[in-house]
Short mmCIF file of C-alpha atoms and ligand atoms in Angstrom, two decimals:
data_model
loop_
_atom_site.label_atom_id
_atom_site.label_comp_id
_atom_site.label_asym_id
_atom_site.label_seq_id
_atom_site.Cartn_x
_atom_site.Cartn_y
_atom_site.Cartn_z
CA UNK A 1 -9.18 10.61 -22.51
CA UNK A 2 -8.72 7.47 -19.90
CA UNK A 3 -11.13 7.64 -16.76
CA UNK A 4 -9.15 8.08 -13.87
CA UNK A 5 -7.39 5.22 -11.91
CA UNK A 6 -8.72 3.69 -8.51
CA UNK A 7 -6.37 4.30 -5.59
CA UNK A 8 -6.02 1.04 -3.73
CA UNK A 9 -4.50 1.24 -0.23
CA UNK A 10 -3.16 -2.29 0.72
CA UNK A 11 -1.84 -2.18 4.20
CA UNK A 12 -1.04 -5.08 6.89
CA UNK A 13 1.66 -5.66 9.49
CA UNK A 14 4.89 -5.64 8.73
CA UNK A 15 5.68 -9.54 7.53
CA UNK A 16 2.26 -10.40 6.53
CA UNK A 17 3.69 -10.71 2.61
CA UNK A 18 2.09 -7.27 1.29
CA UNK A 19 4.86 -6.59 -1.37
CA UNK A 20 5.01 -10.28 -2.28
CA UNK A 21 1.36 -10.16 -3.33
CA UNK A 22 0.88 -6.50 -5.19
CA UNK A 23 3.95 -7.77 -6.79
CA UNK A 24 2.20 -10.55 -8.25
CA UNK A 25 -0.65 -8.42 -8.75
CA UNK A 26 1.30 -6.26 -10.40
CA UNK A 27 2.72 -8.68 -12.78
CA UNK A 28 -0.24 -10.27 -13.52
CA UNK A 29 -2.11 -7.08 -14.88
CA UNK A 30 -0.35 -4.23 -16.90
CA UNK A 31 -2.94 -1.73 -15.97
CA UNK A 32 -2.23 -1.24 -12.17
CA UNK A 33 1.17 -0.01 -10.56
CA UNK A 34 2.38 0.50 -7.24
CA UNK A 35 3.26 3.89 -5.94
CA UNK A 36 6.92 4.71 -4.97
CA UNK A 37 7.29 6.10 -1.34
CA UNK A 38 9.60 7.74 0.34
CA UNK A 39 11.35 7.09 3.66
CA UNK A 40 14.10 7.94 6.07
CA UNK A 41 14.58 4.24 6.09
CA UNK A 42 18.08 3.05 5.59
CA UNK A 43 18.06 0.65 2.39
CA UNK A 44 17.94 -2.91 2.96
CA UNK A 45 20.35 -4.56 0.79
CA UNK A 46 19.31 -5.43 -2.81
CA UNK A 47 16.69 -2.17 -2.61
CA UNK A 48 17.03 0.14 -5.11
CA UNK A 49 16.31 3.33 -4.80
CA UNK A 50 13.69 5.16 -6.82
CA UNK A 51 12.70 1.08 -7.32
CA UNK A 52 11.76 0.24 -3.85
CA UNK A 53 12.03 3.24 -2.03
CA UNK A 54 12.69 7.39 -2.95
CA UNK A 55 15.72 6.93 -0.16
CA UNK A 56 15.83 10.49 1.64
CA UNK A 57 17.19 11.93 4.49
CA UNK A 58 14.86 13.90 7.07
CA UNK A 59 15.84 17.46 6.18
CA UNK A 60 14.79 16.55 2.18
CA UNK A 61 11.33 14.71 4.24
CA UNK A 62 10.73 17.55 5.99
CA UNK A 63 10.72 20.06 3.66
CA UNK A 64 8.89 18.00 1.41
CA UNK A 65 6.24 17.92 4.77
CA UNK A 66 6.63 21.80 4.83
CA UNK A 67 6.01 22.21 0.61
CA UNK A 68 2.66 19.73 0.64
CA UNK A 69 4.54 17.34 -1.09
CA UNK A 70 2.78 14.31 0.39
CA UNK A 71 -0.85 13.23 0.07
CA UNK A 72 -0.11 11.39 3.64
CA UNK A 73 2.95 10.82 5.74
CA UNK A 74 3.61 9.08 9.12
CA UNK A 75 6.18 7.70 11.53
CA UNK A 76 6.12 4.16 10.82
CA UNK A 77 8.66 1.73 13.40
CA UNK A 78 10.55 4.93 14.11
CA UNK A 79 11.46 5.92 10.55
CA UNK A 80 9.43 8.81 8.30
CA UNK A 81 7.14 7.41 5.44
CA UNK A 82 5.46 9.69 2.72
CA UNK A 83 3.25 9.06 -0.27
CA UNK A 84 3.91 11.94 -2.72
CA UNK A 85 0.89 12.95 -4.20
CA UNK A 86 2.72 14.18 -7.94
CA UNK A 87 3.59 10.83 -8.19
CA UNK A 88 -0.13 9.20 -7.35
CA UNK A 89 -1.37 11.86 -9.94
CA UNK A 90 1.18 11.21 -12.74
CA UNK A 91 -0.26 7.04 -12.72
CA UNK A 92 -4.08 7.81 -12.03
CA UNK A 93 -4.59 10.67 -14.69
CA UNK A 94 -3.43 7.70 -17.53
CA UNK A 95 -6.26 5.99 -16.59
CA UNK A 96 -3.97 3.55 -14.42
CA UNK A 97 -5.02 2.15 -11.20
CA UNK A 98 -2.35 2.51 -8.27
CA UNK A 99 -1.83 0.72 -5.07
CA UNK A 100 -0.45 2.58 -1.73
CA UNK A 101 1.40 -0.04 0.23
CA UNK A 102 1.21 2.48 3.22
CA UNK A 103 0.64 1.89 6.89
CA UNK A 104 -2.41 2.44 8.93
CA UNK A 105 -2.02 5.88 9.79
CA UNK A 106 -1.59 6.60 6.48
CA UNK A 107 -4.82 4.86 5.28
CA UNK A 108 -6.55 6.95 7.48
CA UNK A 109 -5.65 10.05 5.72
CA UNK A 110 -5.70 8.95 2.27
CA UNK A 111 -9.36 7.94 2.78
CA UNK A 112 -10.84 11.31 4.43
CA UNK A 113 -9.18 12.99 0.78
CA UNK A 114 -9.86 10.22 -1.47
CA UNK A 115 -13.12 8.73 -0.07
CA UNK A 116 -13.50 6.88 -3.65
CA UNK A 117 -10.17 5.13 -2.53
CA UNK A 118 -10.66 0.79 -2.41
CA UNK A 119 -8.77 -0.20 1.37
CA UNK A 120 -7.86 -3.70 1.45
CA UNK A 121 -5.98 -5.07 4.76
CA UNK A 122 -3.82 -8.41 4.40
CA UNK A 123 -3.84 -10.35 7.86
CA UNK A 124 -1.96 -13.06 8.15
CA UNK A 125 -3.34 -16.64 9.26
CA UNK A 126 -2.20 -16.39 12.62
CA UNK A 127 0.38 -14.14 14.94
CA UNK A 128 3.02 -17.09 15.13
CA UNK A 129 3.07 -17.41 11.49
CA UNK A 130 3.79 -13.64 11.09
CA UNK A 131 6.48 -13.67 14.04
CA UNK A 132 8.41 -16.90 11.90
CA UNK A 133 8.36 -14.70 8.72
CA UNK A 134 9.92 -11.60 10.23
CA UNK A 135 12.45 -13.87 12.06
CA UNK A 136 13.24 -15.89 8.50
CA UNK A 137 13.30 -12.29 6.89
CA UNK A 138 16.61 -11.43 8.76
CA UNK A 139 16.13 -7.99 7.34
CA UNK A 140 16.11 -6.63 10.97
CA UNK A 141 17.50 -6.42 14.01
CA UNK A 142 16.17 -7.83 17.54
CA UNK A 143 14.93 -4.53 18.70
CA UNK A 144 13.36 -3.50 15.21
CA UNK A 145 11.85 -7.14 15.03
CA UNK A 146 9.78 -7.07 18.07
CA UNK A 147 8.69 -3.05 17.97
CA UNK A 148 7.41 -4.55 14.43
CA UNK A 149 5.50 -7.16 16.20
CA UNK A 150 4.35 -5.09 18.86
CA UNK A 151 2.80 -2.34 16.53
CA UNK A 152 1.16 -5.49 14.35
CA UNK A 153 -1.38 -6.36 17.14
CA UNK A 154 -1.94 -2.15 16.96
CA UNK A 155 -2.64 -2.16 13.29
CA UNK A 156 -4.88 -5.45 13.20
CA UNK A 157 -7.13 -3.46 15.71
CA UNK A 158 -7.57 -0.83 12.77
CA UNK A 159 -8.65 -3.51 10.22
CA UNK A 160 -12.21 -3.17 10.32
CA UNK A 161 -11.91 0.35 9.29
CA UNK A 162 -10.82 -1.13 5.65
CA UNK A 163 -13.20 -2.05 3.10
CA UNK A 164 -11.57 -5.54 2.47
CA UNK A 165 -9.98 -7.98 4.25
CA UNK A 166 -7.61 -10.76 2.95
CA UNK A 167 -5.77 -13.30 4.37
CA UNK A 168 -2.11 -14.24 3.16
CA UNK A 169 -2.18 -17.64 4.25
CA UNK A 170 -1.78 -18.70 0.63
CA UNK A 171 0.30 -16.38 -1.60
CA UNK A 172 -1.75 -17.82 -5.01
CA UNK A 173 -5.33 -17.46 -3.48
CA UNK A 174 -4.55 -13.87 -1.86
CA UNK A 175 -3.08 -13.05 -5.11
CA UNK A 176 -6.53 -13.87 -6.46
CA UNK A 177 -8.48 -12.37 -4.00
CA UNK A 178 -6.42 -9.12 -4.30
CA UNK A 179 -7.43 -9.64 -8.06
CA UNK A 180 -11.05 -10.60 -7.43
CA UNK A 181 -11.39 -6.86 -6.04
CA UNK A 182 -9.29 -5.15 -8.47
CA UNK A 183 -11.59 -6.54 -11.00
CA UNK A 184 -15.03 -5.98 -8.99
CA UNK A 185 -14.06 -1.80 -8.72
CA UNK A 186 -13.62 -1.71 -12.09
CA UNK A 187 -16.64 -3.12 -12.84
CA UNK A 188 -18.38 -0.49 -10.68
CA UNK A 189 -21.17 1.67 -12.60
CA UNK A 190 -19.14 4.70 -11.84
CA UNK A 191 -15.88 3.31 -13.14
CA UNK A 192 -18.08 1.48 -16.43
CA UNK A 193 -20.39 3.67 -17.61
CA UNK A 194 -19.11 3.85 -21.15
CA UNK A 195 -20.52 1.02 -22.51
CA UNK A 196 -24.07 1.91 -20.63
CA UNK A 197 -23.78 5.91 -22.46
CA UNK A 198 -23.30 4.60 -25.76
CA UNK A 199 -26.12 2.01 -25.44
CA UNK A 200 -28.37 5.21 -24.56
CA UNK A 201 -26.76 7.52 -27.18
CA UNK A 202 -27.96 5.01 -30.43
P1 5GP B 301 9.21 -1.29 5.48
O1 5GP B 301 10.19 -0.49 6.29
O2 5GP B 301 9.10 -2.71 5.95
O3 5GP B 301 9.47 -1.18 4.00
O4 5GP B 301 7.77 -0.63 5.73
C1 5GP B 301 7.31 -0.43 7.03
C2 5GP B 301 5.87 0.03 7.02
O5 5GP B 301 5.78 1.32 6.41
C3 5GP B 301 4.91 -0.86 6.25
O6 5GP B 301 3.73 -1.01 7.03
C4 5GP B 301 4.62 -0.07 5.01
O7 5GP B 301 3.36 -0.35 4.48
C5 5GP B 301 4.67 1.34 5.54
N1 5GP B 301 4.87 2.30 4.46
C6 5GP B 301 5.60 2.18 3.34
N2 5GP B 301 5.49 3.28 2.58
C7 5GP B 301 4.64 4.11 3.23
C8 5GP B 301 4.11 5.41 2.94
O8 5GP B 301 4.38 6.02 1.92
N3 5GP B 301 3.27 5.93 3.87
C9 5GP B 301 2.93 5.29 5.01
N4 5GP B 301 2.08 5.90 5.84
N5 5GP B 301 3.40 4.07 5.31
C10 5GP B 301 4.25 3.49 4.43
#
């Protein structure tokens, strides 16, 4: 039977280029998914549900609050986001590491249950340059864009609560920083002791 999989919580701002990167992490490396949230979000087009999103509305969110569905769940930009903890369970019992792309809040409550869990915050190289993404996004409106930015300079003041930081200034080099510590956890004693048990069991 596999060891476990590491949890990995990647969060930044919204704009930094988070889903960019754990999808080339992602492609790069068979043994590591990303968990599928859910949301009250509307879909943006070209998302998919069960792909991008589970797509619910709040009565199914709530009474997946109310049956301990979730592992963590917050109000993110106005809309309801949950991480369901069946479907965190279902990748890291096959021995395959998973990455949360949640938000701060939620961070904060996946690491008081999971304190094994890796946290990794993306920044981006400066405010301006995260302002021109969202705006060349276009996957928001006015008022949506700038409570987005607003709550950025919030979440950047919870970074140094996270074990790593990376900066997406590059998307190649963050993709190989992101990979650098994927790499490093597994290399941990605790997550590699096979090979030292069967060199004390001959
Ligand atoms: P977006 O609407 O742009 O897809 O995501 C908005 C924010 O919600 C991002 O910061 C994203 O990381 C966060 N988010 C996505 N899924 C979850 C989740 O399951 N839990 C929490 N707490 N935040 C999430």
């Amino acid at each position: 039977m596999a060891d476990k999989g590491t949890v990995f919580i990647v969060s930044a701002a919204s704009g930094t280029g988070k889903t960019s990167l754990t999808t080339a992490l992602t492609a790069r490396n068979d043994n590591i998914q990303v968990a599928v949230s859910h949301t009250t979000r509307k879909p943006r087009e070209n998302e998919i549900n069960g792909v991008h999103y589970h797509f619910v509305d709040t009565a199914t969110f709530e009474q997946m609050i109310g049956d301990g569905a979730f592992i963590e769940h917050a109000n993110v930009h106005g809309n309801f986001y949950g991480t369901s903890t069946r479907e965190v369970e279902k990748i890291i019992n096959q021995g395959i590491d998973v990455i949360l792309e949640i938000d701060v809040q939620g961070a904060e409550q996946v690491r008081r249950q999971m304190p094994d869990a890796v946290s990794i915050f993306i920044l981006p190289p400066s405010l301006e340059a995260l302002k021109q993404r969202l705006f060349e996004r276009g996957t928001e409106d006015i008022e949506t864009l700038n409570l987005r930015i607003n709550n950025a300079r919030l979440e950047f003041e919870q970074a140094s609560l996270f074990d790593y930081l990376v900066v997406n200034d590059d998307l190649p080099t963050a993709t190989q920083d992101l990979m650098t510590i994927v790499y490093a956890t597994r290399l941990r004693q605790s997550n590699n002791n096979e090979a030292l048990i069967s060199l004390l069991q001959n």
